Coordinates of C-alpha atoms in Angstrom, one line a residue:
X92 CA 3.2 4.9 -15.1
X93 CA 4.0 1.2 -15.1
X94 CA 5.4 0.1 -18.5
X95 CA 2.5 -1.5 -20.4
X96 CA 0.5 -1.5 -23.5
X97 CA -2.8 0.2 -22.9
X98 CA -5.9 -1.7 -23.9
X99 CA -9.7 -1.0 -23.7
X100 CA -11.6 -2.8 -21.0
X101 CA -14.7 -2.2 -18.9
X102 CA -15.5 -2.9 -15.2
X103 CA -17.1 -6.2 -16.3
X104 CA -13.8 -7.4 -17.7
X105 CA -12.3 -7.2 -14.1
X106 CA -15.1 -9.1 -12.4
X107 CA -14.9 -12.8 -11.7
X108 CA -17.7 -15.4 -11.5
X109 CA -17.1 -15.8 -7.8
X110 CA -19.7 -14.8 -5.3
X111 CA -18.3 -11.8 -3.4
X112 CA -18.5 -12.8 0.2
X113 CA -17.9 -10.1 2.8
X114 CA -20.3 -9.1 5.6
X115 CA -23.2 -7.0 4.2
X116 CA -22.2 -3.4 4.4
X117 CA -18.5 -4.1 4.6
X118 CA -16.3 -1.3 3.3
X119 CA -14.4 -3.9 1.2
X120 CA -17.2 -3.9 -1.4
X121 CA -16.7 -0.2 -2.1
X122 CA -12.9 -0.6 -2.4
X123 CA -13.3 -3.5 -4.8
X124 CA -15.6 -1.5 -7.0
X125 CA -13.2 1.5 -6.9
X126 CA -10.3 -0.7 -8.1
X127 CA -12.5 -2.4 -10.8
X128 CA -13.5 1.0 -12.1
X129 CA -10.0 2.5 -12.0
X130 CA -8.2 -0.2 -13.9
X131 CA -10.0 0.3 -17.2
X132 CA -9.2 4.1 -16.9
X133 CA -5.5 3.1 -16.6
X134 CA -5.7 1.1 -19.8
X135 CA -4.5 -1.9 -17.7
X136 CA -4.6 -5.5 -19.1
X137 CA -6.0 -8.3 -16.9
X138 CA -3.5 -10.7 -18.5
X139 CA -0.6 -8.5 -17.2
X140 CA -2.0 -7.8 -13.8
X141 CA -1.4 -9.7 -10.5
X142 CA -3.2 -9.3 -7.2
X143 CA -1.3 -10.7 -4.1
X144 CA -2.8 -11.0 -0.6
X145 CA -2.0 -12.5 2.8
X146 CA -4.7 -13.5 5.3
X147 CA -7.7 -11.6 6.5
X148 CA -10.9 -10.2 5.2
X149 CA -9.1 -7.9 2.7
X150 CA -7.1 -10.9 1.5
X151 CA -10.1 -12.4 -0.3
X152 CA -9.6 -9.7 -2.9
X153 CA -7.7 -11.8 -5.6
X154 CA -10.7 -14.1 -5.9
X155 CA -12.9 -11.2 -7.1
X156 CA -10.4 -9.8 -9.7
X157 CA -10.3 -11.4 -13.2
X158 CA -6.5 -11.3 -13.2
X159 CA -3.7 -13.5 -12.0
X160 CA -3.9 -13.8 -8.2
X161 CA -2.1 -15.3 -5.2
X162 CA -3.8 -15.7 -1.8
X163 CA -0.7 -16.4 0.2
X164 CA 0.1 -16.8 3.9
X165 CA -0.3 -14.5 6.9
X166 CA 1.9 -11.4 6.6
X167 CA 4.0 -12.8 3.8
X168 CA 2.3 -11.2 0.8
X169 CA 5.2 -8.6 0.3
X170 CA 7.7 -11.5 0.0
X171 CA 5.6 -13.3 -2.7
X172 CA 4.9 -10.0 -4.5
X173 CA 8.7 -9.2 -4.5
X174 CA 9.4 -12.6 -6.0
X175 CA 6.8 -12.1 -8.7
X176 CA 8.1 -8.7 -9.6
X177 CA 11.7 -9.9 -9.8
X178 CA 10.7 -12.9 -12.0
X179 CA 8.8 -10.7 -14.4
X180 CA 9.2 -6.9 -13.9
X181 CA 6.7 -6.2 -16.7
X182 CA 3.8 -7.5 -14.5
X183 CA 1.6 -4.9 -12.8
X184 CA 1.5 -6.0 -9.2
X185 CA -1.0 -5.0 -6.6
X186 CA -0.6 -6.1 -3.0
X187 CA -3.7 -6.2 -0.8
X188 CA -3.3 -6.4 3.0
X189 CA -5.0 -5.3 6.2
X190 CA -3.8 -3.6 9.4
X191 CA -3.3 -6.9 11.2
X192 CA -1.9 -8.9 8.2
X193 CA 0.4 -6.1 7.1
X194 CA 1.5 -4.5 10.4
X195 CA 1.5 -7.3 12.9
X196 CA 2.9 -10.7 11.7
X197 CA 3.7 -9.0 8.4
X198 CA 5.3 -5.8 9.7
X199 CA 8.8 -7.0 9.0
X200 CA 8.0 -8.0 5.4
X201 CA 6.1 -4.7 4.8
X202 CA 9.2 -2.8 6.0
X203 CA 11.4 -4.5 3.5
X204 CA 9.2 -4.2 0.4
X205 CA 8.9 -0.4 1.2
X206 CA 12.6 0.2 1.9
X207 CA 13.7 -1.8 -1.2
X208 CA 11.2 0.2 -3.3
X209 CA 9.8 -2.7 -5.3
X210 CA 7.5 -1.3 -8.0
X211 CA 4.0 -2.2 -6.9
X212 CA 0.8 -0.7 -5.5
X213 CA 0.3 -1.6 -1.8
X214 CA -3.3 -1.2 -0.5
X215 CA -3.5 -1.5 3.3
X216 CA -7.2 -1.8 4.4
X217 CA -7.3 -0.3 7.9
X218 CA -10.4 -1.1 9.9
X219 CA -8.5 -1.0 13.3
X220 CA -9.6 -4.5 14.2
X221 CA -9.1 -8.2 13.3
X222 CA -12.3 -8.9 11.4
X223 CA -11.8 -12.4 10.0
X224 CA -10.8 -13.9 13.4
X225 CA -13.8 -12.3 15.2
X226 CA -12.9 -8.9 16.4
X227 CA -9.7 -9.0 18.4
X228 CA -7.8 -5.7 18.7
X229 CA -5.2 -5.0 16.0
X230 CA -1.9 -3.0 15.8
X231 CA -4.0 0.1 14.7
X232 CA -6.8 -0.2 17.3
X233 CA -7.2 2.9 19.4
X234 CA -6.5 3.0 23.2
X235 CA -9.6 1.8 25.0
X236 CA -10.8 -0.5 22.2
X237 CA -12.9 -3.3 23.8
X238 CA -12.6 -6.6 22.0
X239 CA -12.5 -10.4 22.8
X240 CA -8.7 -10.0 23.5
X241 CA -9.0 -6.7 25.4
X242 CA -12.3 -7.0 27.3
X243 CA -11.4 -4.1 29.6
X244 CA -10.0 -2.0 26.8
X245 CA -6.7 -1.9 24.9
X246 CA -3.8 -0.1 26.5
X247 CA -1.6 -0.4 23.4
X248 CA -0.7 2.8 21.6
X249 CA -1.8 2.2 18.0
X250 CA 0.6 2.1 15.0
X251 CA 0.2 4.8 12.4
X252 CA 0.5 3.0 9.0
X253 CA 1.6 6.1 7.0
X254 CA 4.1 7.2 9.7
X255 CA 5.5 3.6 9.6
X256 CA 5.7 3.7 5.8
X257 CA 7.5 7.1 5.8
X258 CA 9.8 5.9 8.6
X259 CA 11.1 2.9 6.7
X260 CA 11.8 4.8 3.5
X261 CA 8.6 4.6 1.4
X262 CA 8.7 7.0 -1.6
X263 CA 5.0 7.2 -2.1
X264 CA 2.4 7.5 0.8
X265 CA -1.3 8.2 0.4
X266 CA -4.5 7.9 2.2
X267 CA -8.2 7.4 1.3
X268 CA -11.3 5.7 2.6
X269 CA -13.6 3.1 1.3
X270 CA -16.6 5.1 0.1
X271 CA -14.7 8.3 -1.0
X272 CA -15.3 9.5 -4.5
X273 CA -11.7 10.5 -4.5
X274 CA -10.3 7.0 -3.9
X275 CA -9.9 6.2 -7.7
X276 CA -7.7 9.3 -8.1
X277 CA -5.5 8.2 -5.3
X278 CA -5.2 4.7 -6.9
X279 CA -4.3 6.3 -10.2
X280 CA -1.6 8.4 -8.6
X281 CA -0.2 5.3 -6.9
X282 CA -0.1 3.5 -10.2
X283 CA 1.7 6.3 -11.9
X284 CA 4.4 6.2 -9.3
X285 CA 7.5 4.2 -10.2
X286 CA 8.3 2.3 -7.0
X287 CA 6.5 1.0 -3.9
X288 CA 3.3 3.0 -3.6
X289 CA 1.7 2.7 -0.1
X290 CA -2.0 3.6 0.2
X291 CA -3.7 3.4 3.6
X292 CA -7.5 2.9 3.0
X293 CA -9.7 3.4 6.0
X294 CA -12.3 0.7 5.8
X295 CA -15.5 0.3 7.9
X296 CA -15.9 -3.1 9.6
X297 CA -19.7 -3.2 9.9
X298 CA -19.6 -6.0 12.5
X299 CA -16.7 -5.5 14.9
X300 CA -15.8 -1.8 14.6
X301 CA -18.8 -0.1 13.1
X302 CA -18.6 3.5 12.0
X303 CA -15.3 4.1 13.9
X304 CA -14.2 6.5 11.1
X305 CA -17.5 8.4 10.9
X306 CA -16.0 11.6 12.3
X307 CA -14.3 12.2 9.0
X308 CA -15.6 9.5 6.6
X309 CA -19.3 9.5 7.1
X310 CA -21.2 9.5 3.7
X311 CA -22.7 12.9 4.6
X312 CA -21.7 15.7 6.9
X313 CA -18.0 14.9 7.5
X314 CA -16.5 16.8 4.5
X315 CA -15.4 19.7 6.7
X316 CA -13.1 17.4 8.6
X317 CA -11.2 16.1 5.5
X318 CA -8.0 17.7 4.3
X319 CA -7.7 16.5 0.7
X320 CA -4.1 17.3 -0.5
X321 CA -3.1 18.1 -4.0
X322 CA 0.4 18.9 -5.2
X323 CA 0.8 22.7 -5.7
X324 CA -2.5 23.5 -4.1
X325 CA -3.1 25.3 -0.7
X326 CA -4.0 23.1 2.2
X327 CA -7.6 24.2 2.7
X328 CA -10.6 22.5 4.2
X329 CA -14.0 23.3 5.6
X330 CA -15.0 24.7 2.3
X331 CA -11.9 26.9 2.1
X332 CA -12.6 28.7 5.4
X333 CA -9.8 27.0 7.2
X334 CA -6.3 26.0 6.3
X335 CA -3.0 24.4 7.6
X336 CA -0.1 26.7 8.3
X337 CA 3.4 26.2 9.8
X338 CA 4.1 27.7 13.3
X339 CA 7.7 28.7 12.6
X340 CA 8.5 29.2 16.3
X341 CA 7.3 25.7 17.4
X342 CA 8.1 24.0 14.0
X343 CA 4.7 22.4 14.0
X344 CA 1.5 22.6 11.9
X345 CA -1.5 24.7 13.1
X346 CA -5.0 25.4 11.9
X347 CA -5.7 29.0 10.7
X348 CA -8.9 30.8 9.7
X349 CA -9.2 32.0 6.1
X350 CA -11.2 35.1 5.4
X351 CA -12.7 36.0 2.0
X352 CA -10.6 33.3 0.3
X353 CA -7.3 35.1 1.2
X354 CA -5.3 32.0 2.1
X355 CA -2.0 33.6 1.4
X356 CA -2.4 36.2 4.1
X357 CA -3.4 33.5 6.5
X358 CA -0.1 31.7 5.9
X359 CA -1.7 28.5 4.5
X360 CA 0.9 26.1 3.2
X361 CA 1.0 25.0 -0.4
X362 CA 1.3 21.2 -0.7
X363 CA 4.5 19.9 -2.1
X364 CA 4.5 16.1 -2.5
X365 CA 8.3 16.0 -2.4
X366 CA 8.6 17.7 1.1
X367 CA 9.3 14.7 3.3
X368 CA 9.4 16.8 6.5
X369 CA 5.9 18.2 6.0
X370 CA 4.7 14.8 5.0
X371 CA 5.8 13.4 8.4
X372 CA 3.9 16.2 10.1
X373 CA 0.7 15.6 8.1
X374 CA 0.5 11.9 8.9
X375 CA 1.0 12.6 12.6
X376 CA -1.7 15.3 12.9
X377 CA -4.0 14.4 15.8
X378 CA -7.6 14.1 14.5
X379 CA -10.0 16.4 16.3
X380 CA -7.9 19.5 16.6
X381 CA -6.9 18.8 13.0
X382 CA -8.7 17.4 9.9
X383 CA -7.7 14.0 8.5
X384 CA -5.0 14.4 5.9
X385 CA -6.1 12.5 2.8
X386 CA -4.9 12.1 -0.8
X387 CA -1.3 11.9 -2.0
X388 CA 0.8 13.0 1.0
X389 CA 4.3 12.1 -0.3
X390 CA 5.5 11.2 -3.8
X391 CA 9.2 11.4 -4.6
X392 CA 10.4 8.5 -6.9
X393 CA 13.8 6.9 -6.9
X394 CA 15.2 3.9 -8.8
X395 CA 13.4 0.7 -8.1
X396 CA 14.7 -2.5 -6.5
X397 CA 14.0 -4.6 -9.6
X398 CA 15.9 -2.1 -11.8
X399 CA 18.9 -2.4 -9.5
X400 CA 18.8 -6.2 -9.5
X401 CA 18.5 -6.3 -13.3
X402 CA 21.5 -3.9 -13.7
X403 CA 23.6 -6.0 -11.3
X404 CA 22.8 -9.2 -13.2
X405 CA 23.7 -7.5 -16.5
X406 CA 27.1 -6.3 -15.1
X407 CA 27.8 -9.7 -13.6
X408 CA 27.2 -11.5 -16.9
X409 CA 28.8 -9.0 -19.2
X410 CA 31.3 -10.7 -21.5
X411 CA 30.6 -14.2 -20.1
X412 CA 29.2 -17.2 -22.0
X413 CA 26.6 -19.2 -20.1
X414 CA 27.7 -22.7 -19.4
X415 CA 25.9 -25.0 -17.0
X416 CA 28.8 -27.5 -17.2
X417 CA 31.3 -24.9 -16.0
X418 CA 29.0 -23.9 -13.2
X419 CA 28.6 -27.4 -12.0
X420 CA 32.4 -28.0 -12.1
X421 CA 33.2 -24.8 -10.3
X422 CA 34.6 -24.9 -6.7
X423 CA 35.5 -28.1 -4.8
X424 CA 35.2 -30.7 -7.5
X425 CA 37.5 -33.4 -8.8
X426 CA 37.7 -36.1 -11.4
X427 CA 37.8 -39.7 -10.4
X428 CA 40.5 -41.6 -12.5
X429 CA 40.0 -45.1 -13.8
X430 CA 42.6 -46.6 -11.5
X431 CA 41.0 -45.0 -8.5
X432 CA 37.7 -46.6 -9.4
X433 CA 39.3 -50.0 -9.5
X434 CA 40.8 -49.4 -6.1
X435 CA 44.3 -48.9 -7.4
X436 CA 44.7 -45.3 -6.4
X437 CA 43.1 -42.1 -5.1
X438 CA 41.5 -39.2 -6.9
X439 CA 43.8 -36.4 -7.7

């Protein structure tokens, strides 16, 4: 868990006096409440917490959190958040972004904050559309998506946020969705991870991409199409009647039936959050033939970027006495003699 002194707070301590302004029915409301309910359970301190966002519907988030907050520029929230964490590693930093902000103009910055492993929680709200700018298709929009910028239908193959995160070296990758009762548990696991924790949160855009996730995220009736992963537990879904196994000939995952709860005989895999190869397979599962993989998919910590920077600074300054005068005089400098000033000579 992030180094901090635990304090007692309630949901009200994390709410601001700002009017929450998203479209009625937007999934962002549910995510906001999930975060505000989770932080007191973590013992977090609003005075030690920072929310950083870019541009988009999701990026209004800092206004609604009674913490420090930065509403920055399009796609650059990871760069700001990295600077904040380097300036004060003790701060608890949460980065809020969307599929357009984080994976289009911000894709390069997202790649670097993940590969560097800067210690923060990164929540990417994925509604598969540009909501704030009136419904253009985004990097995660499905083939055939009709929008103002693709009136006939998108022909782009969509980006897979979790596959992207794993591909650039993220050490924690998880998924949830806006109205899920399990989302707080995913947020807690991300907070406990030391390093960059990437959480893709499927979020319903009520206006421009309504109910696009209903096949697995509808409030009722979609539970059988959700594979909630837990470390050390079998990969079961559909009430335990189905599971995920490995086809050892094709080296790919498959769905198997489970009879009388005997998942071992069916060959169902036990989830291991440190197994990077299986994590890659899970995030690439095609929905339909397979359930949607949710929860903590991968969690294997390594030293963080800010720790490495602090160690490097300590080594560089070891045995040295700070001197601004020496620093200013270092390099190509010279002293102008009195005679040179009077025009009687040249500087040495």
